[in-house]
GROMACS .gro file of C-alpha atoms in nm:
model
  482
    1MET     CA    1   2.019   6.614   3.311
    2ASN     CA    2   1.958   6.451   3.635
    3LYS     CA    3   2.158   6.121   3.653
    4THR     CA    4   1.860   5.915   3.771
    5ILE     CA    5   1.647   6.053   3.474
    6ARG     CA    6   1.937   5.983   3.226
    7ARG     CA    7   1.971   5.622   3.354
    8ALA     CA    8   1.583   5.574   3.328
    9SER     CA    9   1.592   5.722   2.972
   10VAL     CA   10   1.871   5.494   2.869
   11PHE     CA   11   1.698   5.192   3.020
   12CYS     CA   12   1.377   5.283   2.834
   13LEU     CA   13   1.567   5.327   2.504
   14LEU     CA   14   1.711   4.973   2.566
   15LEU     CA   15   1.363   4.831   2.624
   16VAL     CA   16   1.238   4.994   2.292
   17LEU     CA   17   1.538   4.859   2.104
   18ALA     CA   18   1.477   4.509   2.241
   19LEU     CA   19   1.122   4.530   2.150
   20LEU     CA   20   1.214   4.647   1.790
   21VAL     CA   21   1.466   4.354   1.761
   22ARG     CA   22   1.195   4.107   1.889
   23VAL     CA   23   0.939   4.241   1.638
   24THR     CA   24   1.196   4.229   1.358
   25TRP     CA   25   1.286   3.867   1.455
   26VAL     CA   26   0.927   3.739   1.478
   27GLN     CA   27   0.833   3.910   1.143
   28ALA     CA   28   1.148   3.843   0.935
   29TYR     CA   29   1.253   3.512   1.073
   30GLN     CA   30   0.977   3.340   1.246
   31GLY     CA   31   0.680   3.481   1.058
   32GLN     CA   32   0.686   3.193   0.797
   33ALA     CA   33   0.718   2.926   1.055
   34LEU     CA   34   0.416   3.070   1.254
   35ALA     CA   35   0.224   3.096   0.927
   36ASP     CA   36   0.292   2.734   0.849
   37ASN     CA   37   0.234   2.596   1.193
   38GLU     CA   38  -0.027   2.316   1.197
   39HIS     CA   39  -0.207   2.488   1.493
   40ASN     CA   40  -0.254   2.814   1.299
   41ARG     CA   41  -0.621   2.827   1.256
   42ARG     CA   42  -0.592   3.073   0.958
   43ASN     CA   43  -0.417   2.797   0.768
   44LEU     CA   44  -0.702   2.566   0.815
   45LEU     CA   45  -0.963   2.832   0.724
   46GLY     CA   46  -0.750   2.920   0.423
   47GLN     CA   47  -0.747   2.553   0.298
   48TYR     CA   48  -1.115   2.559   0.254
   49GLU     CA   49  -1.162   2.930   0.147
   50ASN     CA   50  -1.175   2.827  -0.210
   51PRO     CA   51  -1.254   2.508  -0.405
   52LEU     CA   52  -0.985   2.251  -0.381
   53GLY     CA   53  -0.791   2.099  -0.669
   54ASN     CA   54  -0.892   1.739  -0.777
   55ILE     CA   55  -0.768   1.382  -0.772
   56ILE     CA   56  -0.801   1.243  -1.127
   57VAL     CA   57  -0.871   0.881  -1.232
   58GLY     CA   58  -0.887   0.795  -1.597
   59GLY     CA   59  -0.911   1.160  -1.692
   60GLU     CA   60  -1.215   1.229  -1.472
   61ALA     CA   61  -1.208   1.404  -1.127
   62ILE     CA   62  -1.338   1.181  -0.837
   63THR     CA   63  -1.322   1.465  -0.602
   64GLY     CA   64  -1.493   1.818  -0.591
   65SER     CA   65  -1.586   2.094  -0.370
   66VAL     CA   66  -1.914   2.241  -0.265
   67LYS     CA   67  -2.014   2.564  -0.096
   68THR     CA   68  -2.104   2.523   0.280
   69GLY     CA   69  -2.287   2.861   0.325
   70GLY     CA   70  -2.069   2.902   0.646
   71LYS     CA   71  -1.861   3.190   0.747
   72ASP     CA   72  -1.544   3.014   0.856
   73PHE     CA   73  -1.522   2.736   0.594
   74ALA     CA   74  -1.661   2.849   0.254
   75TYR     CA   75  -1.607   2.510   0.075
   76LYS     CA   76  -1.585   2.144   0.181
   77ARG     CA   77  -1.460   1.832  -0.008
   78THR     CA   78  -1.697   1.606  -0.193
   79TYR     CA   79  -1.624   1.261  -0.338
   80ALA     CA   80  -1.761   1.064  -0.640
   81ASP     CA   81  -1.783   0.686  -0.553
   82GLY     CA   82  -1.625   0.767  -0.209
   83PRO     CA   83  -1.599   0.408  -0.071
   84LEU     CA   84  -1.457   0.286  -0.396
   85TYR     CA   85  -1.163   0.523  -0.408
   86ALA     CA   86  -1.109   0.587  -0.043
   87PRO     CA   87  -0.800   0.380  -0.018
   88ILE     CA   88  -0.633   0.616  -0.281
   89THR     CA   89  -0.792   0.949  -0.190
   90GLY     CA   90  -0.803   0.909   0.184
   91PHE     CA   91  -1.002   1.198   0.334
   92SER     CA   92  -0.993   1.588   0.359
   93SER     CA   93  -1.175   1.680   0.671
   94GLN     CA   94  -1.222   2.029   0.828
   95ALA     CA   95  -1.228   1.877   1.160
   96PHE     CA   96  -1.000   1.552   1.146
   97GLY     CA   97  -0.727   1.649   0.899
   98THR     CA   98  -0.614   1.474   0.584
   99THR     CA   99  -0.486   1.123   0.486
  100MET     CA  100  -0.352   0.930   0.180
  101LEU     CA  101  -0.320   1.148  -0.136
  102GLU     CA  102  -0.534   1.416   0.031
  103GLY     CA  103  -0.267   1.452   0.287
  104VAL     CA  104   0.040   1.369   0.072
  105TYR     CA  105  -0.045   1.654  -0.168
  106LYS     CA  106  -0.250   1.879   0.063
  107LYS     CA  107  -0.054   2.197  -0.029
  108VAL     CA  108  -0.083   2.125  -0.404
  109LEU     CA  109  -0.470   2.059  -0.370
  110ASN     CA  110  -0.538   2.378  -0.146
  111GLY     CA  111  -0.298   2.614  -0.358
  112SER     CA  112  -0.038   2.677  -0.079
  113ASP     CA  113   0.239   2.492  -0.259
  114ASP     CA  114   0.494   2.752  -0.366
  115ARG     CA  115   0.536   2.588  -0.701
  116LEU     CA  116   0.188   2.699  -0.794
  117LYS     CA  117   0.243   3.063  -0.741
  118THR     CA  118   0.256   3.303  -1.025
  119VAL     CA  119   0.422   3.638  -1.023
  120MET     CA  120   0.086   3.820  -0.935
  121ASP     CA  121   0.025   3.574  -0.661
  122LEU     CA  122   0.370   3.671  -0.498
  123LEU     CA  123   0.314   4.042  -0.552
  124LEU     CA  124  -0.039   4.024  -0.404
  125ASN     CA  125   0.064   3.762  -0.141
  126LYS     CA  126  -0.239   3.558  -0.214
  127ARG     CA  127  -0.293   3.182  -0.238
  128ALA     CA  128  -0.238   3.036  -0.585
  129SER     CA  129  -0.505   2.851  -0.785
  130PRO     CA  130  -0.496   2.475  -0.666
  131GLY     CA  131  -0.330   2.199  -0.864
  132ASN     CA  132  -0.446   1.848  -0.938
  133VAL     CA  133  -0.317   1.495  -0.872
  134VAL     CA  134  -0.327   1.251  -1.166
  135THR     CA  135  -0.344   0.887  -1.058
  136THR     CA  136  -0.242   0.558  -1.220
  137ILE     CA  137  -0.562   0.392  -1.112
  138ASP     CA  138  -0.763   0.222  -1.384
  139LYS     CA  139  -1.125   0.270  -1.320
  140ASP     CA  140  -1.237  -0.064  -1.482
  141VAL     CA  141  -0.995  -0.260  -1.282
  142GLN     CA  142  -1.083  -0.069  -0.954
  143LYS     CA  143  -1.460  -0.132  -1.013
  144ALA     CA  144  -1.401  -0.501  -1.094
  145ALA     CA  145  -1.210  -0.564  -0.779
  146TRP     CA  146  -1.482  -0.372  -0.581
  147ASP     CA  147  -1.766  -0.565  -0.723
  148ALA     CA  148  -1.589  -0.897  -0.676
  149LEU     CA  149  -1.526  -0.819  -0.300
  150GLN     CA  150  -1.878  -0.758  -0.222
  151GLY     CA  151  -1.993  -1.003   0.041
  152LYS     CA  152  -1.638  -1.048   0.157
  153GLN     CA  153  -1.395  -0.871   0.401
  154GLY     CA  154  -1.070  -0.828   0.227
  155SER     CA  155  -0.844  -0.631  -0.008
  156ALA     CA  156  -0.702  -0.637  -0.356
  157VAL     CA  157  -0.414  -0.458  -0.539
  158ALA     CA  158  -0.319  -0.470  -0.903
  159ILE     CA  159   0.004  -0.346  -1.046
  160ASP     CA  160   0.140  -0.320  -1.415
  161PRO     CA  161   0.472  -0.499  -1.378
  162LYS     CA  162   0.648  -0.318  -1.654
  163THR     CA  163   0.577   0.039  -1.534
  164GLY     CA  164   0.506  -0.015  -1.150
  165GLU     CA  165   0.175   0.173  -1.191
  166ILE     CA  166  -0.081   0.071  -0.932
  167LEU     CA  167  -0.403  -0.002  -1.133
  168ALA     CA  168  -0.632  -0.093  -0.848
  169MET     CA  169  -0.643  -0.071  -0.462
  170VAL     CA  170  -0.963  -0.164  -0.298
  171ASN     CA  171  -1.059  -0.253   0.061
  172ASN     CA  172  -1.390  -0.385   0.179
  173PRO     CA  173  -1.528  -0.280   0.426
  174SER     CA  174  -1.457   0.085   0.309
  175PHE     CA  175  -1.595   0.424   0.396
  176ASP     CA  176  -1.743   0.738   0.233
  177PRO     CA  177  -1.484   1.013   0.313
  178GLY     CA  178  -1.747   1.272   0.233
  179ARG     CA  179  -1.921   1.182   0.543
  180ILE     CA  180  -1.643   1.337   0.756
  181ALA     CA  181  -1.538   1.626   0.524
  182GLY     CA  182  -1.716   1.899   0.715
  183ALA     CA  183  -1.642   2.074   1.048
  184ASN     CA  184  -1.941   1.919   1.243
  185ASP     CA  185  -1.924   1.540   1.152
  186LYS     CA  186  -1.830   1.412   1.497
  187GLU     CA  187  -2.109   1.159   1.505
  188ALA     CA  188  -2.002   1.002   1.149
  189TRP     CA  189  -1.634   1.014   1.274
  190GLU     CA  190  -1.726   0.817   1.594
  191GLU     CA  191  -1.924   0.557   1.385
  192LEU     CA  192  -1.632   0.507   1.144
  193SER     CA  193  -1.386   0.493   1.445
  194ALA     CA  194  -1.572   0.212   1.614
  195ASP     CA  195  -1.436  -0.141   1.619
  196ASN     CA  196  -1.083  -0.004   1.619
  197GLY     CA  197  -1.153   0.186   1.296
  198LYS     CA  198  -1.199  -0.110   1.082
  199ALA     CA  199  -1.410   0.067   0.818
  200MET     CA  200  -1.124   0.324   0.773
  201GLU     CA  201  -0.837   0.059   0.787
  202ASN     CA  202  -0.631   0.057   0.481
  203VAL     CA  203  -0.553  -0.333   0.454
  204ALA     CA  204  -0.401  -0.306   0.111
  205LEU     CA  205  -0.118  -0.076   0.239
  206ARG     CA  206  -0.099  -0.095   0.610
  207LYS     CA  207  -0.197  -0.421   0.758
  208PRO     CA  208   0.077  -0.698   0.708
  209GLN     CA  209  -0.061  -1.036   0.770
  210ALA     CA  210   0.071  -1.395   0.735
  211PRO     CA  211   0.077  -1.448   0.356
  212GLY     CA  212   0.064  -1.831   0.387
  213SER     CA  213   0.147  -2.037   0.098
  214THR     CA  214   0.169  -1.730  -0.142
  215PHE     CA  215   0.508  -1.684   0.027
  216LYS     CA  216   0.630  -2.005  -0.125
  217LEU     CA  217   0.710  -1.802  -0.439
  218VAL     CA  218   0.976  -1.620  -0.240
  219THR     CA  219   1.111  -1.945  -0.095
  220LEU     CA  220   1.140  -2.105  -0.435
  221ALA     CA  221   1.307  -1.794  -0.575
  222ALA     CA  222   1.560  -1.811  -0.299
  223ALA     CA  223   1.630  -2.179  -0.359
  224ILE     CA  224   1.676  -2.125  -0.736
  225GLU     CA  225   1.892  -1.824  -0.689
  226ASN     CA  226   2.109  -2.018  -0.447
  227GLY     CA  227   2.139  -2.322  -0.658
  228LEU     CA  228   1.931  -2.542  -0.431
  229VAL     CA  229   1.679  -2.598  -0.712
  230THR     CA  230   1.815  -2.623  -1.071
  231ASP     CA  231   1.523  -2.808  -1.226
  232VAL     CA  232   1.175  -2.753  -1.110
  233ASP     CA  233   1.068  -3.101  -1.253
  234ALA     CA  234   1.340  -3.300  -1.069
  235PRO     CA  235   1.227  -3.492  -0.763
  236THR     CA  236   1.337  -3.304  -0.442
  237GLY     CA  237   1.350  -3.628  -0.218
  238ILE     CA  238   1.195  -3.435   0.051
  239PRO     CA  239   0.975  -3.694   0.255
  240ASP     CA  240   0.617  -3.649   0.362
  241PRO     CA  241   0.532  -3.709   0.642
  242TYR     CA  242   0.771  -3.442   0.743
  243THR     CA  243   0.904  -3.335   1.091
  244ILE     CA  244   0.985  -2.980   1.156
  245PRO     CA  245   1.350  -2.958   1.198
  246GLY     CA  246   1.444  -2.921   1.573
  247THR     CA  247   1.109  -3.064   1.685
  248ARG     CA  248   0.897  -3.370   1.685
  249THR     CA  249   0.610  -3.197   1.519
  250LEU     CA  250   0.471  -3.337   1.200
  251LEU     CA  251   0.394  -3.059   0.936
  252PRO     CA  252   0.092  -3.163   0.727
  253SER     CA  253   0.005  -3.063   0.377
  254GLU     CA  254  -0.348  -3.029   0.250
  255ALA     CA  255  -0.285  -3.263  -0.032
  256GLY     CA  256  -0.165  -3.540   0.203
  257SER     CA  257   0.170  -3.724   0.240
  258ALA     CA  258   0.097  -3.961  -0.030
  259ALA     CA  259   0.083  -3.674  -0.281
  260CYS     CA  260   0.372  -3.474  -0.141
  261ASN     CA  261   0.633  -3.735  -0.084
  262GLY     CA  262   0.967  -3.649  -0.256
  263VAL     CA  263   0.780  -3.444  -0.525
  264SER     CA  264   0.937  -3.193  -0.759
  265ALA     CA  265   0.918  -2.823  -0.709
  266ARG     CA  266   0.658  -2.785  -0.971
  267VAL     CA  267   0.420  -3.044  -0.819
  268ALA     CA  268   0.489  -2.911  -0.465
  269MET     CA  269   0.381  -2.550  -0.579
  270ARG     CA  270   0.073  -2.700  -0.757
  271LEU     CA  271  -0.036  -2.900  -0.445
  272SER     CA  272   0.119  -2.649  -0.206
  273CYS     CA  273   0.327  -2.908  -0.035
  274ASN     CA  274   0.446  -2.764   0.307
  275ASN     CA  275   0.721  -3.028   0.344
  276VAL     CA  276   0.913  -2.908   0.049
  277PHE     CA  277   0.914  -2.536   0.105
  278ALA     CA  278   0.977  -2.578   0.483
  279GLU     CA  279   1.284  -2.792   0.406
  280LEU     CA  280   1.405  -2.543   0.131
  281ALA     CA  281   1.378  -2.266   0.381
  282SER     CA  282   1.552  -2.482   0.650
  283LYS     CA  283   1.839  -2.562   0.420
  284LEU     CA  284   1.874  -2.204   0.291
  285GLY     CA  285   1.877  -2.048   0.632
  286GLN     CA  286   1.754  -1.723   0.773
  287ASP     CA  287   2.010  -1.498   0.598
  288LYS     CA  288   1.956  -1.615   0.241
  289MET     CA  289   1.572  -1.613   0.290
  290ARG     CA  290   1.568  -1.274   0.427
  291ALA     CA  291   1.802  -1.154   0.152
  292MET     CA  292   1.563  -1.267  -0.102
  293ALA     CA  293   1.257  -1.130   0.062
  294GLU     CA  294   1.421  -0.784   0.110
  295LYS     CA  295   1.516  -0.781  -0.263
  296LEU     CA  296   1.136  -0.809  -0.327
  297GLY     CA  297   1.054  -0.527  -0.086
  298PHE     CA  298   1.010  -0.690   0.258
  299ASN     CA  299   1.135  -0.497   0.554
  300THR     CA  300   1.132  -0.167   0.342
  301ASN     CA  301   0.945   0.137   0.455
  302THR     CA  302   0.872   0.269   0.086
  303GLU     CA  303   0.674   0.582  -0.005
  304ILE     CA  304   0.467   0.486  -0.315
  305PRO     CA  305   0.330   0.776  -0.306
  306VAL     CA  306   0.000   0.745  -0.145
  307THR     CA  307   0.145   0.739   0.196
  308THR     CA  308   0.436   0.566   0.355
  309ARG     CA  309   0.330   0.210   0.365
  310VAL     CA  310   0.374  -0.023   0.675
  311PRO     CA  311   0.661  -0.258   0.590
  312SER     CA  312   0.587  -0.619   0.519
  313LYS     CA  313   0.815  -0.818   0.735
  314TYR     CA  314   1.060  -1.109   0.707
  315PRO     CA  315   1.220  -1.155   1.065
  316SER     CA  316   1.546  -1.005   1.139
  317ALA     CA  317   1.587  -1.125   1.488
  318LYS     CA  318   1.778  -1.454   1.521
  319MET     CA  319   1.538  -1.755   1.455
  320SER     CA  320   1.568  -2.126   1.553
  321VAL     CA  321   1.593  -2.378   1.275
  322ASP     CA  322   1.220  -2.478   1.323
  323GLN     CA  323   1.114  -2.116   1.298
  324VAL     CA  324   1.305  -2.065   0.963
  325ALA     CA  325   1.134  -2.374   0.828
  326GLN     CA  326   0.802  -2.218   0.918
  327THR     CA  327   0.888  -1.896   0.732
  328GLY     CA  328   0.924  -2.105   0.418
  329ILE     CA  329   0.550  -2.156   0.414
  330GLY     CA  330   0.459  -1.802   0.495
  331GLN     CA  331   0.400  -1.862   0.870
  332PHE     CA  332   0.576  -1.785   1.208
  333ASP     CA  333   0.649  -1.422   1.185
  334VAL     CA  334   0.643  -1.365   0.810
  335GLN     CA  335   0.389  -1.073   0.734
  336ALA     CA  336   0.279  -0.917   0.399
  337THR     CA  337   0.035  -0.673   0.257
  338PRO     CA  338  -0.163  -0.726  -0.055
  339LEU     CA  339   0.061  -0.455  -0.226
  340GLN     CA  340   0.374  -0.653  -0.110
  341MET     CA  341   0.252  -0.983  -0.257
  342ALA     CA  342   0.152  -0.796  -0.587
  343MET     CA  343   0.510  -0.673  -0.599
  344VAL     CA  344   0.657  -1.018  -0.567
  345THR     CA  345   0.440  -1.148  -0.848
  346ALA     CA  346   0.510  -0.828  -1.053
  347ALA     CA  347   0.884  -0.897  -1.032
  348ILE     CA  348   0.834  -1.256  -1.151
  349GLU     CA  349   0.635  -1.152  -1.448
  350ASN     CA  350   0.881  -0.873  -1.532
  351ASP     CA  351   1.193  -1.105  -1.573
  352GLY     CA  352   1.297  -1.043  -1.222
  353LYS     CA  353   1.296  -0.664  -1.238
  354LEU     CA  354   1.092  -0.484  -0.952
  355VAL     CA  355   0.970  -0.149  -1.062
  356ALA     CA  356   0.889   0.075  -0.770
  357PRO     CA  357   0.507   0.087  -0.724
  358HIS     CA  358   0.344   0.416  -0.754
  359SER     CA  359  -0.026   0.551  -0.768
  360VAL     CA  360   0.042   0.886  -0.905
  361SER     CA  361   0.153   0.969  -1.262
  362GLU     CA  362   0.172   1.345  -1.248
  363VAL     CA  363   0.108   1.635  -1.029
  364THR     CA  364   0.005   1.945  -1.214
  365ASP     CA  365  -0.083   2.297  -1.172
  366ALA     CA  366  -0.429   2.451  -1.257
  367GLY     CA  367  -0.335   2.494  -1.618
  368GLY     CA  368  -0.201   2.140  -1.662
  369SER     CA  369   0.179   2.208  -1.639
  370VAL     CA  370   0.354   1.921  -1.473
  371LEU     CA  371   0.506   1.981  -1.137
  372GLU     CA  372   0.612   1.623  -1.058
  373SER     CA  373   0.617   1.318  -1.279
  374PHE     CA  374   0.665   0.958  -1.192
  375LYS     CA  375   0.715   0.811  -1.523
  376ASN     CA  376   1.071   0.688  -1.460
  377PRO     CA  377   1.041   0.511  -1.136
  378LYS     CA  378   1.331   0.318  -0.962
  379THR     CA  379   1.389  -0.029  -1.097
  380GLN     CA  380   1.610  -0.314  -0.929
  381GLN     CA  381   1.695  -0.671  -1.042
  382ALA     CA  382   1.536  -0.857  -0.764
  383MET     CA  383   1.612  -1.206  -0.912
  384ASN     CA  384   1.785  -1.355  -1.240
  385ALA     CA  385   1.556  -1.349  -1.540
  386LYS     CA  386   1.602  -1.728  -1.572
  387THR     CA  387   1.478  -1.772  -1.212
  388ALA     CA  388   1.172  -1.549  -1.292
  389SER     CA  389   1.111  -1.761  -1.602
  390MET     CA  390   1.120  -2.088  -1.392
  391LEU     CA  391   0.872  -1.940  -1.140
  392ARG     CA  392   0.632  -1.825  -1.418
  393ASP     CA  393   0.640  -2.181  -1.561
  394VAL     CA  394   0.550  -2.314  -1.220
  395MET     CA  395   0.276  -2.072  -1.148
  396LYS     CA  396   0.120  -2.152  -1.494
  397THR     CA  397   0.083  -2.507  -1.364
  398VAL     CA  398  -0.093  -2.383  -1.056
  399ALA     CA  399  -0.347  -2.194  -1.281
  400THR     CA  400  -0.404  -2.464  -1.527
  401GLU     CA  401  -0.398  -2.773  -1.301
  402GLY     CA  402  -0.410  -2.663  -0.952
  403GLY     CA  403  -0.602  -2.450  -0.714
  404GLY     CA  404  -0.561  -2.133  -0.934
  405LYS     CA  405  -0.787  -2.274  -1.206
  406PRO     CA  406  -1.073  -2.001  -1.109
  407ALA     CA  407  -0.825  -1.727  -1.222
  408GLN     CA  408  -0.807  -1.833  -1.579
  409VAL     CA  409  -0.882  -1.564  -1.849
  410SER     CA  410  -0.954  -1.665  -2.185
  411GLY     CA  411  -0.697  -1.585  -2.438
  412ALA     CA  412  -0.443  -1.484  -2.179
  413GLU     CA  413  -0.141  -1.662  -2.011
  414VAL     CA  414  -0.210  -1.674  -1.641
  415GLY     CA  415   0.009  -1.798  -1.356
  416GLY     CA  416  -0.088  -1.790  -0.983
  417LYS     CA  417  -0.040  -1.913  -0.638
  418THR     CA  418  -0.300  -1.995  -0.368
  419GLY     CA  419  -0.251  -1.950  -0.004
  420THR     CA  420  -0.426  -2.026   0.324
  421ALA     CA  421  -0.280  -1.864   0.639
  422GLN     CA  422  -0.360  -1.959   1.003
  423ARG     CA  423  -0.414  -1.675   1.240
  424GLY     CA  424  -0.524  -1.612   1.593
  425VAL     CA  425  -0.424  -1.777   1.923
  426LYS     CA  426  -0.419  -2.147   1.843
  427ASN     CA  427  -0.584  -2.061   1.516
  428ASN     CA  428  -0.906  -1.950   1.682
  429LEU     CA  429  -0.978  -1.708   1.394
  430PRO     CA  430  -1.080  -1.800   1.047
  431PRO     CA  431  -0.774  -1.854   0.817
  432LEU     CA  432  -0.688  -1.589   0.569
  433ALA     CA  433  -0.739  -1.677   0.197
  434TRP     CA  434  -0.481  -1.548  -0.042
  435PHE     CA  435  -0.421  -1.547  -0.410
  436THR     CA  436  -0.161  -1.375  -0.611
  437SER     CA  437  -0.123  -1.407  -0.989
  438TYR     CA  438   0.001  -1.258  -1.305
  439GLY     CA  439  -0.174  -1.227  -1.645
  440LYS     CA  440  -0.059  -1.113  -1.987
  441ALA     CA  441  -0.202  -1.098  -2.333
  442LYS     CA  442  -0.131  -0.882  -2.644
  443GLY     CA  443   0.133  -0.674  -2.495
  444LYS     CA  444  -0.048  -0.593  -2.169
  445GLN     CA  445   0.041  -0.741  -1.835
  446ILE     CA  446  -0.086  -0.728  -1.489
  447ALA     CA  447   0.001  -0.860  -1.133
  448VAL     CA  448  -0.257  -0.895  -0.873
  449ALA     CA  449  -0.282  -0.996  -0.501
  450VAL     CA  450  -0.596  -1.065  -0.302
  451VAL     CA  451  -0.659  -1.150   0.060
  452ILE     CA  452  -1.005  -1.243   0.203
  453GLU     CA  453  -1.020  -1.206   0.592
  454ASN     CA  454  -1.381  -1.315   0.640
  455SER     CA  455  -1.670  -1.438   0.435
  456ASP     CA  456  -1.984  -1.650   0.487
  457THR     CA  457  -1.783  -1.956   0.374
  458ASP     CA  458  -1.766  -2.246   0.606
  459ARG     CA  459  -1.422  -2.270   0.769
  460SER     CA  460  -1.346  -2.603   0.615
  461GLU     CA  461  -1.407  -2.452   0.272
  462ILE     CA  462  -1.184  -2.134   0.308
  463GLY     CA  463  -0.901  -2.141   0.052
  464GLY     CA  464  -0.736  -1.886  -0.165
  465GLY     CA  465  -0.836  -2.070  -0.492
  466ARG     CA  466  -1.195  -2.071  -0.391
  467LEU     CA  467  -1.250  -1.726  -0.240
  468ALA     CA  468  -0.962  -1.502  -0.360
  469ALA     CA  469  -0.876  -1.634  -0.710
  470PRO     CA  470  -1.222  -1.533  -0.856
  471VAL     CA  471  -1.153  -1.164  -0.737
  472ALA     CA  472  -0.812  -1.172  -0.923
  473GLN     CA  473  -0.971  -1.320  -1.235
  474LYS     CA  474  -1.214  -1.028  -1.262
  475MET     CA  475  -0.942  -0.780  -1.214
  476MET     CA  476  -0.704  -0.938  -1.459
  477GLN     CA  477  -0.996  -0.975  -1.720
  478ALA     CA  478  -1.080  -0.607  -1.676
  479TRP     CA  479  -0.724  -0.494  -1.773
  480LEU     CA  480  -0.635  -0.758  -2.030
  481LYS     CA  481  -0.956  -0.738  -2.228
  482LYS     CA  482  -0.953  -0.355  -2.267
   0.00000   0.00000   0.00000
């Protein structure tokens, strides 16, 4: 054979071998990665080729699927009471992706999760029947929160302190995820995205804000745990008028200096005396304050699951003495979500034990077999049981004699804490109205946190007891009276 022809033949053979190696590599090793790639349109079409699995509340599906009549997407997602449950479900959109439970459990709900596959599915290489997500949400508590928030901009969360189950999570304003479920809902998406997407903002989980005086529960917990307060009825001797340490600035209390001068921790909590809690924080120092906050969930990026929540924040960067004092009353750079403040109250009600909050009880296949269970969540001792008992005792006084009176539930033990938090440049925005509380009766218990961001109330009348406590009362009543 001619030498040139032989060389050309060997070269062509090498090219064929290289091509075979490449094809084998792509099919055997990269095939699954390419199939799972988020930009693979076949995956998107496959998600909506059949009806999706459902998200369940109280034994009933709050989601569904409907035929589109189109070629590419045979089905699209539908929602029952979409705005009511949007903070839980999120959305499943053919054009804009998925969020919240729809996103966390996307593969279960569309049948692509390997745990769903039967032997026949594997043999035929077909998508399995979709599974379902069973939530911990109680429809009565959820509805009570929704109704009570009408006419107000804000959010509310309820937890069962013993189990960590999230019983309710409501935002107002909210949105109907069904409006953006299709492939051609650009106009609705742009409308919901207006004003920085406020309609779709999950205030309950993803918008930490100054908790104001509700954070005084954390301050008092730290003071008791560190021996700074041993008797909640003993006079603290902390003066009012009170000058913020390291400054010449007087720190006023709403009740006035005559009422807050030298008072006990119980009276200070009932009247929300800023002087007492600012001084306690100042004496404790940043490290002890932060340690207590972190035991209760601050500075922690926890998956609950719904989505990874935005951490509530107690400052880690070095603060001056006046800044530490301000954190004692829930100001300066302290930030918390309603979920976080509900966790604080849940730990207090549960003898100091903080059970990891979760919104899903089970994930099942189409036949009801359990794929995942959240019935044994992580629990940690955030504070001594005696500390928790002292805090509950103080909170009961707030609910029976203080600003928390509107939260009372007939036949139940209720404890609470009001809060009003300044915000904006030089307080140019209406203050936040907070309320957090626990309620228990006949073996049932609940912890609630509510924040009201805006309402038609005159600025001088904005307060946690007036605006947020009635929302908490409706939620606690819906649970405790079941």
